[in-house]
N, C-alpha and C. Protein backbone atom coordinates (compact mmCIF):
# COMPACT_ATOMS: atom_id res chain seq x y z
N MET A 1 0.85 -1.18 0.00
CA MET A 1 0.00 0.00 0.00
C MET A 1 0.89 1.24 0.00
N ILE A 2 0.53 2.20 -0.80
CA ILE A 2 1.29 3.44 -0.88
C ILE A 2 0.41 4.57 -0.37
N GLN A 3 0.94 5.34 0.58
CA GLN A 3 0.24 6.51 1.10
C GLN A 3 1.05 7.73 0.74
N ARG A 4 0.36 8.84 0.46
CA ARG A 4 1.04 10.06 0.04
C ARG A 4 0.70 11.23 0.93
N SER A 5 1.67 12.14 1.01
CA SER A 5 1.47 13.39 1.73
C SER A 5 2.17 14.49 0.93
N LEU A 6 1.45 15.54 0.58
CA LEU A 6 2.02 16.62 -0.23
C LEU A 6 2.13 17.89 0.59
N ASP A 7 3.19 18.70 0.30
CA ASP A 7 3.25 19.97 1.00
C ASP A 7 2.91 21.17 0.16
N LEU A 8 3.00 22.33 0.79
CA LEU A 8 2.65 23.58 0.14
C LEU A 8 3.68 23.96 -0.91
N MET A 9 3.27 24.81 -1.86
CA MET A 9 4.13 25.20 -2.96
C MET A 9 5.07 26.34 -2.55
N PRO A 10 6.37 26.14 -2.72
CA PRO A 10 7.31 27.26 -2.55
C PRO A 10 7.36 28.07 -3.85
N PHE A 11 8.25 29.04 -3.93
CA PHE A 11 8.33 29.88 -5.12
C PHE A 11 8.66 29.07 -6.37
N PHE A 12 9.71 28.27 -6.31
CA PHE A 12 10.06 27.43 -7.45
C PHE A 12 9.23 26.15 -7.42
N PRO A 13 8.87 25.64 -8.58
CA PRO A 13 8.10 24.40 -8.61
C PRO A 13 8.79 23.30 -7.80
N HIS A 14 8.04 22.74 -6.87
CA HIS A 14 8.56 21.73 -5.96
C HIS A 14 7.39 20.97 -5.37
N GLN A 15 7.60 19.70 -5.09
CA GLN A 15 6.56 18.91 -4.44
C GLN A 15 7.24 17.85 -3.60
N SER A 16 6.66 17.56 -2.45
CA SER A 16 7.18 16.51 -1.57
C SER A 16 6.15 15.41 -1.44
N GLU A 17 6.63 14.23 -1.13
CA GLU A 17 5.75 13.09 -1.02
C GLU A 17 6.37 12.10 -0.03
N ILE A 18 5.54 11.47 0.77
CA ILE A 18 5.98 10.42 1.68
C ILE A 18 5.28 9.14 1.26
N LEU A 19 6.06 8.11 0.96
CA LEU A 19 5.51 6.83 0.55
C LEU A 19 5.80 5.78 1.60
N VAL A 20 4.84 4.94 1.87
CA VAL A 20 5.01 3.81 2.77
C VAL A 20 4.96 2.56 1.90
N SER A 21 6.03 1.79 1.94
CA SER A 21 6.12 0.60 1.11
C SER A 21 6.24 -0.65 1.97
N PRO A 22 5.60 -1.73 1.56
CA PRO A 22 5.74 -2.99 2.30
C PRO A 22 7.11 -3.64 2.07
N GLN A 23 7.86 -3.16 1.07
CA GLN A 23 9.19 -3.69 0.80
C GLN A 23 10.19 -3.14 1.81
N SER A 24 11.20 -3.92 2.11
CA SER A 24 12.26 -3.46 3.01
C SER A 24 13.12 -2.42 2.29
N LYS A 25 13.91 -1.70 3.06
CA LYS A 25 14.80 -0.69 2.50
C LYS A 25 15.74 -1.33 1.48
N ALA A 26 16.28 -2.50 1.80
CA ALA A 26 17.20 -3.19 0.89
C ALA A 26 16.52 -3.55 -0.42
N GLU A 27 15.26 -4.01 -0.36
CA GLU A 27 14.52 -4.36 -1.58
C GLU A 27 14.26 -3.13 -2.44
N VAL A 28 13.85 -2.04 -1.80
CA VAL A 28 13.58 -0.81 -2.55
C VAL A 28 14.85 -0.31 -3.22
N MET A 29 15.95 -0.27 -2.48
CA MET A 29 17.20 0.22 -3.04
C MET A 29 17.70 -0.70 -4.15
N SER A 30 17.50 -2.01 -3.98
CA SER A 30 17.88 -2.97 -5.01
C SER A 30 17.06 -2.76 -6.28
N ASN A 31 15.75 -2.59 -6.12
CA ASN A 31 14.87 -2.36 -7.27
C ASN A 31 15.24 -1.06 -7.98
N LEU A 32 15.52 -0.01 -7.22
CA LEU A 32 15.94 1.25 -7.84
C LEU A 32 17.28 1.09 -8.55
N GLY A 33 18.19 0.35 -7.94
CA GLY A 33 19.50 0.13 -8.56
C GLY A 33 19.41 -0.60 -9.88
N LYS A 34 18.43 -1.48 -10.03
CA LYS A 34 18.25 -2.25 -11.26
C LYS A 34 17.71 -1.41 -12.41
N VAL A 35 17.03 -0.32 -12.12
CA VAL A 35 16.44 0.51 -13.18
C VAL A 35 17.09 1.89 -13.29
N THR A 36 18.17 2.11 -12.53
CA THR A 36 18.85 3.41 -12.54
C THR A 36 20.27 3.25 -13.03
N LYS A 37 20.68 4.16 -13.87
CA LYS A 37 22.05 4.14 -14.41
C LYS A 37 22.76 5.43 -14.06
N ASN A 38 23.98 5.30 -13.54
CA ASN A 38 24.83 6.46 -13.31
C ASN A 38 25.39 6.83 -14.68
N MET A 39 24.90 7.92 -15.24
CA MET A 39 25.12 8.26 -16.64
C MET A 39 26.33 9.13 -16.86
N ASN A 40 27.12 8.79 -17.88
CA ASN A 40 28.19 9.65 -18.38
C ASN A 40 27.65 10.28 -19.66
N PHE A 41 27.22 11.54 -19.59
CA PHE A 41 26.56 12.17 -20.73
C PHE A 41 27.53 12.50 -21.87
N LEU A 42 28.84 12.39 -21.62
CA LEU A 42 29.81 12.66 -22.67
C LEU A 42 30.09 11.43 -23.53
N ALA A 43 29.70 10.27 -23.06
CA ALA A 43 29.94 9.04 -23.81
C ALA A 43 28.83 8.84 -24.83
N TYR A 44 29.18 8.73 -26.10
CA TYR A 44 28.19 8.59 -27.16
C TYR A 44 27.38 7.30 -27.03
N ASN A 45 28.04 6.20 -26.73
CA ASN A 45 27.35 4.91 -26.61
C ASN A 45 26.36 4.91 -25.46
N ALA A 46 26.68 5.60 -24.37
CA ALA A 46 25.78 5.63 -23.22
C ALA A 46 24.48 6.33 -23.57
N LEU A 47 24.54 7.31 -24.45
CA LEU A 47 23.32 8.02 -24.83
C LEU A 47 22.40 7.17 -25.70
N LYS A 48 22.95 6.22 -26.43
CA LYS A 48 22.14 5.40 -27.32
C LYS A 48 21.43 4.27 -26.59
N GLN A 49 21.92 3.88 -25.42
CA GLN A 49 21.33 2.76 -24.70
C GLN A 49 20.23 3.26 -23.77
N ASN A 50 19.01 2.77 -23.97
CA ASN A 50 17.88 3.15 -23.13
C ASN A 50 17.37 1.93 -22.37
N THR A 51 18.26 1.25 -21.68
CA THR A 51 17.87 0.04 -20.97
C THR A 51 17.39 0.34 -19.55
N HIS A 52 17.58 1.55 -19.08
CA HIS A 52 17.18 1.93 -17.73
C HIS A 52 16.06 2.95 -17.77
N LEU A 53 15.30 3.02 -16.69
CA LEU A 53 14.21 3.98 -16.59
C LEU A 53 14.67 5.33 -16.03
N PHE A 54 15.70 5.30 -15.18
CA PHE A 54 16.17 6.51 -14.50
C PHE A 54 17.67 6.69 -14.69
N ASN A 55 18.09 7.94 -14.67
CA ASN A 55 19.50 8.32 -14.55
C ASN A 55 19.67 8.89 -13.16
N GLY A 56 20.82 8.67 -12.55
CA GLY A 56 21.03 9.29 -11.26
C GLY A 56 22.05 8.60 -10.40
N LEU A 57 21.96 8.90 -9.13
CA LEU A 57 22.92 8.42 -8.15
C LEU A 57 22.17 7.80 -6.99
N ILE A 58 22.55 6.58 -6.64
CA ILE A 58 21.93 5.89 -5.52
C ILE A 58 23.00 5.65 -4.46
N LYS A 59 22.72 6.13 -3.25
CA LYS A 59 23.63 5.93 -2.12
C LYS A 59 23.00 4.93 -1.17
N GLU A 60 23.59 4.77 0.00
CA GLU A 60 23.10 3.78 0.96
C GLU A 60 21.69 4.08 1.46
N ASN A 61 21.40 5.32 1.86
CA ASN A 61 20.10 5.68 2.42
C ASN A 61 19.37 6.74 1.61
N SER A 62 19.92 7.13 0.47
CA SER A 62 19.31 8.21 -0.30
C SER A 62 19.58 8.01 -1.78
N PHE A 63 18.88 8.80 -2.58
CA PHE A 63 19.08 8.75 -4.02
C PHE A 63 18.68 10.07 -4.64
N SER A 64 19.18 10.31 -5.83
CA SER A 64 18.85 11.49 -6.62
C SER A 64 18.76 11.01 -8.06
N ILE A 65 17.52 10.97 -8.59
CA ILE A 65 17.29 10.37 -9.91
C ILE A 65 16.35 11.22 -10.74
N SER A 66 16.34 10.96 -12.05
CA SER A 66 15.37 11.56 -12.96
C SER A 66 15.09 10.57 -14.07
N LEU A 67 13.94 10.71 -14.70
CA LEU A 67 13.56 9.81 -15.79
C LEU A 67 14.54 9.92 -16.95
N VAL A 68 14.75 8.82 -17.65
CA VAL A 68 15.54 8.83 -18.87
C VAL A 68 14.67 9.47 -19.95
N ILE A 69 15.23 10.40 -20.68
CA ILE A 69 14.48 11.08 -21.75
C ILE A 69 15.28 11.05 -23.04
N ASP A 70 14.59 11.22 -24.17
CA ASP A 70 15.24 11.21 -25.48
C ASP A 70 15.68 12.60 -25.94
N ARG A 71 14.98 13.62 -25.45
CA ARG A 71 15.34 14.99 -25.83
C ARG A 71 15.24 15.89 -24.59
N ALA A 72 15.84 17.04 -24.66
CA ALA A 72 15.90 17.95 -23.52
C ALA A 72 14.50 18.34 -23.05
N ASP A 73 14.35 18.45 -21.73
CA ASP A 73 13.07 18.81 -21.13
C ASP A 73 13.35 19.66 -19.90
N SER A 74 13.06 20.94 -19.97
CA SER A 74 13.35 21.86 -18.88
C SER A 74 12.52 21.61 -17.64
N PHE A 75 11.40 20.92 -17.78
CA PHE A 75 10.48 20.75 -16.66
C PHE A 75 10.53 19.34 -16.06
N LEU A 76 11.50 18.55 -16.46
CA LEU A 76 11.68 17.21 -15.90
C LEU A 76 12.07 17.34 -14.43
N PRO A 77 11.36 16.64 -13.55
CA PRO A 77 11.69 16.77 -12.13
C PRO A 77 12.92 15.94 -11.73
N LEU A 78 13.67 16.50 -10.82
CA LEU A 78 14.75 15.79 -10.15
C LEU A 78 14.15 15.20 -8.89
N ILE A 79 14.23 13.89 -8.74
CA ILE A 79 13.63 13.22 -7.59
C ILE A 79 14.74 12.92 -6.59
N LYS A 80 14.65 13.55 -5.43
CA LYS A 80 15.59 13.28 -4.35
C LYS A 80 14.83 12.53 -3.27
N GLY A 81 15.43 11.46 -2.78
CA GLY A 81 14.73 10.65 -1.80
C GLY A 81 15.63 10.15 -0.69
N LYS A 82 15.02 9.96 0.46
CA LYS A 82 15.66 9.32 1.60
C LYS A 82 14.76 8.17 2.00
N ILE A 83 15.37 7.09 2.48
CA ILE A 83 14.60 5.91 2.83
C ILE A 83 14.98 5.43 4.22
N GLU A 84 13.96 5.02 4.95
CA GLU A 84 14.16 4.50 6.31
C GLU A 84 13.44 3.17 6.43
N ASP A 85 14.07 2.24 7.16
CA ASP A 85 13.46 0.94 7.43
C ASP A 85 12.43 1.07 8.54
N THR A 86 11.38 0.28 8.44
CA THR A 86 10.38 0.15 9.51
C THR A 86 10.13 -1.34 9.71
N PRO A 87 9.51 -1.72 10.82
CA PRO A 87 9.22 -3.14 11.04
C PRO A 87 8.29 -3.73 9.96
N MET A 88 7.48 -2.90 9.33
CA MET A 88 6.50 -3.37 8.34
C MET A 88 6.94 -3.12 6.90
N GLY A 89 8.14 -2.59 6.67
CA GLY A 89 8.61 -2.28 5.32
C GLY A 89 9.57 -1.11 5.35
N SER A 90 9.21 -0.04 4.64
CA SER A 90 10.07 1.14 4.60
C SER A 90 9.24 2.39 4.33
N ILE A 91 9.85 3.52 4.64
CA ILE A 91 9.24 4.83 4.38
C ILE A 91 10.19 5.60 3.48
N LEU A 92 9.64 6.16 2.41
CA LEU A 92 10.43 6.97 1.49
C LEU A 92 9.98 8.41 1.58
N PHE A 93 10.93 9.31 1.74
CA PHE A 93 10.68 10.74 1.77
C PHE A 93 11.19 11.29 0.44
N LEU A 94 10.27 11.69 -0.43
CA LEU A 94 10.63 12.13 -1.77
C LEU A 94 10.43 13.63 -1.93
N SER A 95 11.30 14.21 -2.73
CA SER A 95 11.22 15.62 -3.06
C SER A 95 11.39 15.75 -4.57
N TYR A 96 10.40 16.36 -5.23
CA TYR A 96 10.46 16.60 -6.67
C TYR A 96 10.75 18.08 -6.86
N SER A 97 11.79 18.38 -7.62
CA SER A 97 12.12 19.78 -7.87
C SER A 97 12.67 19.93 -9.28
N LEU A 98 12.73 21.18 -9.73
CA LEU A 98 13.37 21.46 -11.01
C LEU A 98 14.87 21.24 -10.85
N PHE A 99 15.53 20.92 -11.95
CA PHE A 99 16.98 20.89 -11.92
C PHE A 99 17.47 22.31 -11.63
N PRO A 100 18.62 22.45 -10.99
CA PRO A 100 19.10 23.80 -10.63
C PRO A 100 19.19 24.76 -11.81
N SER A 101 19.61 24.27 -12.98
CA SER A 101 19.72 25.17 -14.14
C SER A 101 18.34 25.67 -14.59
N SER A 102 17.34 24.80 -14.55
CA SER A 102 15.98 25.22 -14.93
C SER A 102 15.41 26.21 -13.92
N ALA A 103 15.65 25.97 -12.64
CA ALA A 103 15.19 26.90 -11.61
C ALA A 103 15.87 28.26 -11.77
N PHE A 104 17.17 28.24 -12.11
CA PHE A 104 17.90 29.50 -12.32
C PHE A 104 17.28 30.30 -13.45
N PHE A 105 17.02 29.64 -14.59
CA PHE A 105 16.47 30.37 -15.74
C PHE A 105 15.05 30.85 -15.49
N LEU A 106 14.25 30.07 -14.78
CA LEU A 106 12.90 30.53 -14.41
C LEU A 106 13.00 31.78 -13.54
N GLY A 107 13.85 31.72 -12.52
CA GLY A 107 14.04 32.89 -11.66
C GLY A 107 14.61 34.08 -12.41
N PHE A 108 15.59 33.84 -13.26
CA PHE A 108 16.24 34.91 -14.02
C PHE A 108 15.24 35.65 -14.89
N TRP A 109 14.46 34.91 -15.69
CA TRP A 109 13.53 35.57 -16.60
C TRP A 109 12.37 36.24 -15.86
N ASN A 110 11.97 35.71 -14.74
CA ASN A 110 10.93 36.38 -13.96
C ASN A 110 11.46 37.67 -13.33
N VAL A 111 12.69 37.65 -12.85
CA VAL A 111 13.29 38.88 -12.30
C VAL A 111 13.46 39.92 -13.39
N VAL A 112 13.94 39.49 -14.57
CA VAL A 112 14.10 40.43 -15.69
C VAL A 112 12.75 41.03 -16.07
N SER A 113 11.72 40.21 -16.15
CA SER A 113 10.38 40.70 -16.49
C SER A 113 9.86 41.69 -15.45
N LEU A 114 10.06 41.38 -14.18
CA LEU A 114 9.62 42.29 -13.12
C LEU A 114 10.40 43.60 -13.14
N LEU A 115 11.70 43.52 -13.38
CA LEU A 115 12.50 44.75 -13.46
C LEU A 115 12.09 45.60 -14.66
N LEU A 116 11.82 44.96 -15.79
CA LEU A 116 11.34 45.71 -16.96
C LEU A 116 9.99 46.34 -16.68
N SER A 117 9.16 45.63 -15.96
CA SER A 117 7.85 46.18 -15.59
C SER A 117 8.02 47.42 -14.72
N LEU A 118 8.92 47.35 -13.75
CA LEU A 118 9.19 48.52 -12.90
C LEU A 118 9.78 49.66 -13.72
N PHE A 119 10.70 49.35 -14.62
CA PHE A 119 11.33 50.37 -15.46
C PHE A 119 10.28 51.09 -16.31
N PHE A 120 9.45 50.30 -17.02
CA PHE A 120 8.44 50.92 -17.88
C PHE A 120 7.37 51.65 -17.07
N GLY A 121 7.02 51.12 -15.92
CA GLY A 121 5.94 51.73 -15.13
C GLY A 121 6.37 52.96 -14.36
N LEU A 122 7.53 52.90 -13.73
CA LEU A 122 7.96 54.01 -12.86
C LEU A 122 8.84 55.03 -13.54
N ILE A 123 9.72 54.60 -14.42
CA ILE A 123 10.67 55.53 -15.02
C ILE A 123 10.17 56.07 -16.36
N ASN A 124 9.73 55.21 -17.26
CA ASN A 124 9.29 55.64 -18.58
C ASN A 124 7.83 56.02 -18.66
N GLU A 125 7.06 55.66 -17.65
CA GLU A 125 5.63 55.89 -17.61
C GLU A 125 4.90 55.32 -18.84
N LYS A 126 5.37 54.19 -19.30
CA LYS A 126 4.72 53.42 -20.38
C LYS A 126 3.99 52.27 -19.69
N TYR A 127 2.82 52.56 -19.20
CA TYR A 127 2.10 51.61 -18.35
C TYR A 127 1.66 50.34 -19.10
N MET A 128 1.37 50.48 -20.37
CA MET A 128 0.97 49.29 -21.14
C MET A 128 2.14 48.32 -21.23
N TYR A 129 3.35 48.82 -21.47
CA TYR A 129 4.53 47.95 -21.52
C TYR A 129 4.79 47.32 -20.15
N ALA A 130 4.56 48.08 -19.10
CA ALA A 130 4.75 47.56 -17.74
C ALA A 130 3.79 46.40 -17.46
N VAL A 131 2.54 46.57 -17.89
CA VAL A 131 1.54 45.51 -17.69
C VAL A 131 1.89 44.28 -18.53
N ILE A 132 2.37 44.49 -19.74
CA ILE A 132 2.76 43.37 -20.61
C ILE A 132 3.92 42.60 -19.97
N CYS A 133 4.91 43.30 -19.46
CA CYS A 133 6.05 42.64 -18.82
C CYS A 133 5.61 41.89 -17.56
N LEU A 134 4.75 42.50 -16.78
CA LEU A 134 4.24 41.85 -15.58
C LEU A 134 3.41 40.62 -15.94
N GLY A 135 2.60 40.75 -16.98
CA GLY A 135 1.82 39.61 -17.46
C GLY A 135 2.71 38.48 -17.95
N PHE A 136 3.80 38.84 -18.63
CA PHE A 136 4.73 37.81 -19.09
C PHE A 136 5.34 37.06 -17.91
N ALA A 137 5.69 37.78 -16.85
CA ALA A 137 6.26 37.13 -15.66
C ALA A 137 5.27 36.12 -15.08
N PHE A 138 4.01 36.50 -14.96
CA PHE A 138 3.00 35.60 -14.41
C PHE A 138 2.74 34.41 -15.35
N LEU A 139 2.66 34.67 -16.64
CA LEU A 139 2.46 33.59 -17.61
C LEU A 139 3.63 32.61 -17.60
N ASN A 140 4.84 33.12 -17.54
CA ASN A 140 6.04 32.29 -17.50
C ASN A 140 6.02 31.39 -16.27
N TYR A 141 5.68 31.97 -15.15
CA TYR A 141 5.64 31.23 -13.89
C TYR A 141 4.52 30.18 -13.91
N GLY A 142 3.36 30.56 -14.39
CA GLY A 142 2.23 29.62 -14.48
C GLY A 142 2.51 28.48 -15.45
N PHE A 143 3.13 28.80 -16.57
CA PHE A 143 3.50 27.79 -17.56
C PHE A 143 4.47 26.78 -16.94
N ALA A 144 5.47 27.29 -16.21
CA ALA A 144 6.45 26.42 -15.57
C ALA A 144 5.78 25.48 -14.57
N TRP A 145 4.90 26.02 -13.72
CA TRP A 145 4.20 25.19 -12.73
C TRP A 145 3.34 24.12 -13.41
N ALA A 146 2.60 24.50 -14.45
CA ALA A 146 1.70 23.56 -15.12
C ALA A 146 2.48 22.41 -15.75
N HIS A 147 3.53 22.72 -16.46
CA HIS A 147 4.30 21.67 -17.12
C HIS A 147 5.10 20.83 -16.12
N PHE A 148 5.58 21.45 -15.06
CA PHE A 148 6.29 20.70 -14.03
C PHE A 148 5.34 19.71 -13.35
N LYS A 149 4.13 20.12 -13.03
CA LYS A 149 3.15 19.22 -12.41
C LYS A 149 2.83 18.05 -13.34
N ARG A 150 2.72 18.31 -14.63
CA ARG A 150 2.46 17.24 -15.60
C ARG A 150 3.61 16.25 -15.63
N LYS A 151 4.82 16.74 -15.60
CA LYS A 151 6.00 15.87 -15.62
C LYS A 151 6.15 15.10 -14.31
N ILE A 152 5.73 15.69 -13.19
CA ILE A 152 5.77 14.98 -11.91
C ILE A 152 4.86 13.76 -11.97
N LYS A 153 3.68 13.92 -12.53
CA LYS A 153 2.74 12.79 -12.61
C LYS A 153 3.35 11.63 -13.40
N ILE A 154 4.03 11.93 -14.48
CA ILE A 154 4.67 10.89 -15.29
C ILE A 154 5.76 10.19 -14.48
N SER A 155 6.60 10.98 -13.82
CA SER A 155 7.68 10.41 -13.00
C SER A 155 7.13 9.59 -11.85
N GLN A 156 6.07 10.08 -11.21
CA GLN A 156 5.46 9.36 -10.09
C GLN A 156 4.91 8.00 -10.54
N GLU A 157 4.25 7.97 -11.68
CA GLU A 157 3.69 6.71 -12.17
C GLU A 157 4.78 5.66 -12.33
N VAL A 158 5.89 6.03 -12.94
CA VAL A 158 6.99 5.09 -13.15
C VAL A 158 7.60 4.68 -11.81
N PHE A 159 7.83 5.65 -10.94
CA PHE A 159 8.43 5.37 -9.64
C PHE A 159 7.53 4.47 -8.80
N HIS A 160 6.25 4.73 -8.78
CA HIS A 160 5.31 3.93 -8.00
C HIS A 160 5.22 2.50 -8.54
N GLN A 161 5.33 2.33 -9.85
CA GLN A 161 5.32 1.00 -10.44
C GLN A 161 6.53 0.19 -9.96
N ILE A 162 7.66 0.84 -9.83
CA ILE A 162 8.87 0.16 -9.36
C ILE A 162 8.67 -0.32 -7.92
N LEU A 163 8.02 0.50 -7.10
CA LEU A 163 7.80 0.11 -5.71
C LEU A 163 6.78 -1.01 -5.57
N GLU A 164 5.83 -1.06 -6.47
CA GLU A 164 4.75 -2.05 -6.34
C GLU A 164 5.09 -3.41 -6.93
N THR A 165 6.07 -3.45 -7.84
CA THR A 165 6.44 -4.74 -8.42
C THR A 165 7.79 -5.17 -7.87
N LYS A 166 7.91 -6.42 -7.62
CA LYS A 166 9.18 -6.97 -7.13
C LYS A 166 10.01 -7.33 -8.36
N LYS A 167 11.18 -6.75 -8.46
CA LYS A 167 12.08 -7.02 -9.57
C LYS A 167 12.98 -8.20 -9.21
N THR A 168 13.01 -9.19 -10.07
CA THR A 168 13.89 -10.34 -9.82
C THR A 168 14.66 -10.63 -11.10
N GLU A 169 15.89 -11.05 -10.94
CA GLU A 169 16.73 -11.40 -12.09
C GLU A 169 17.31 -12.76 -11.89
């Protein structure tokens, strides 16, 4: 059985989730290890092989992974997780966030838009341009949240399937 808990939205697109799994910590980490590849993006052959579901890094009690994709996607979530053993299985604490470069560009363009809005509104007294710049900032931010939420659902579906099925080789 999987139970979820979500938190409030911070400025940058982000979502947290707590999963309760009947699998032990070792089983969950083993299953993640089987579908996750530590990727060398400079190696041409590594890019052609799509045998894994996730790229990332798995440590003893934590992991940082993202879905394998064929083309660039600015709204792909980075899944960071910590896992703890319990007598009945394990608890996973997951955090979905934008990659740092995507968060930087979202913040950068929103700050630029807001500064242009202030410039046009207060200094140039071109209020229509100020409203357009302010509207662009809100549209940019809303677009980022909408697409990030859509990508989280896709990542969650794949991740939850891994937890619910026992992988054996």
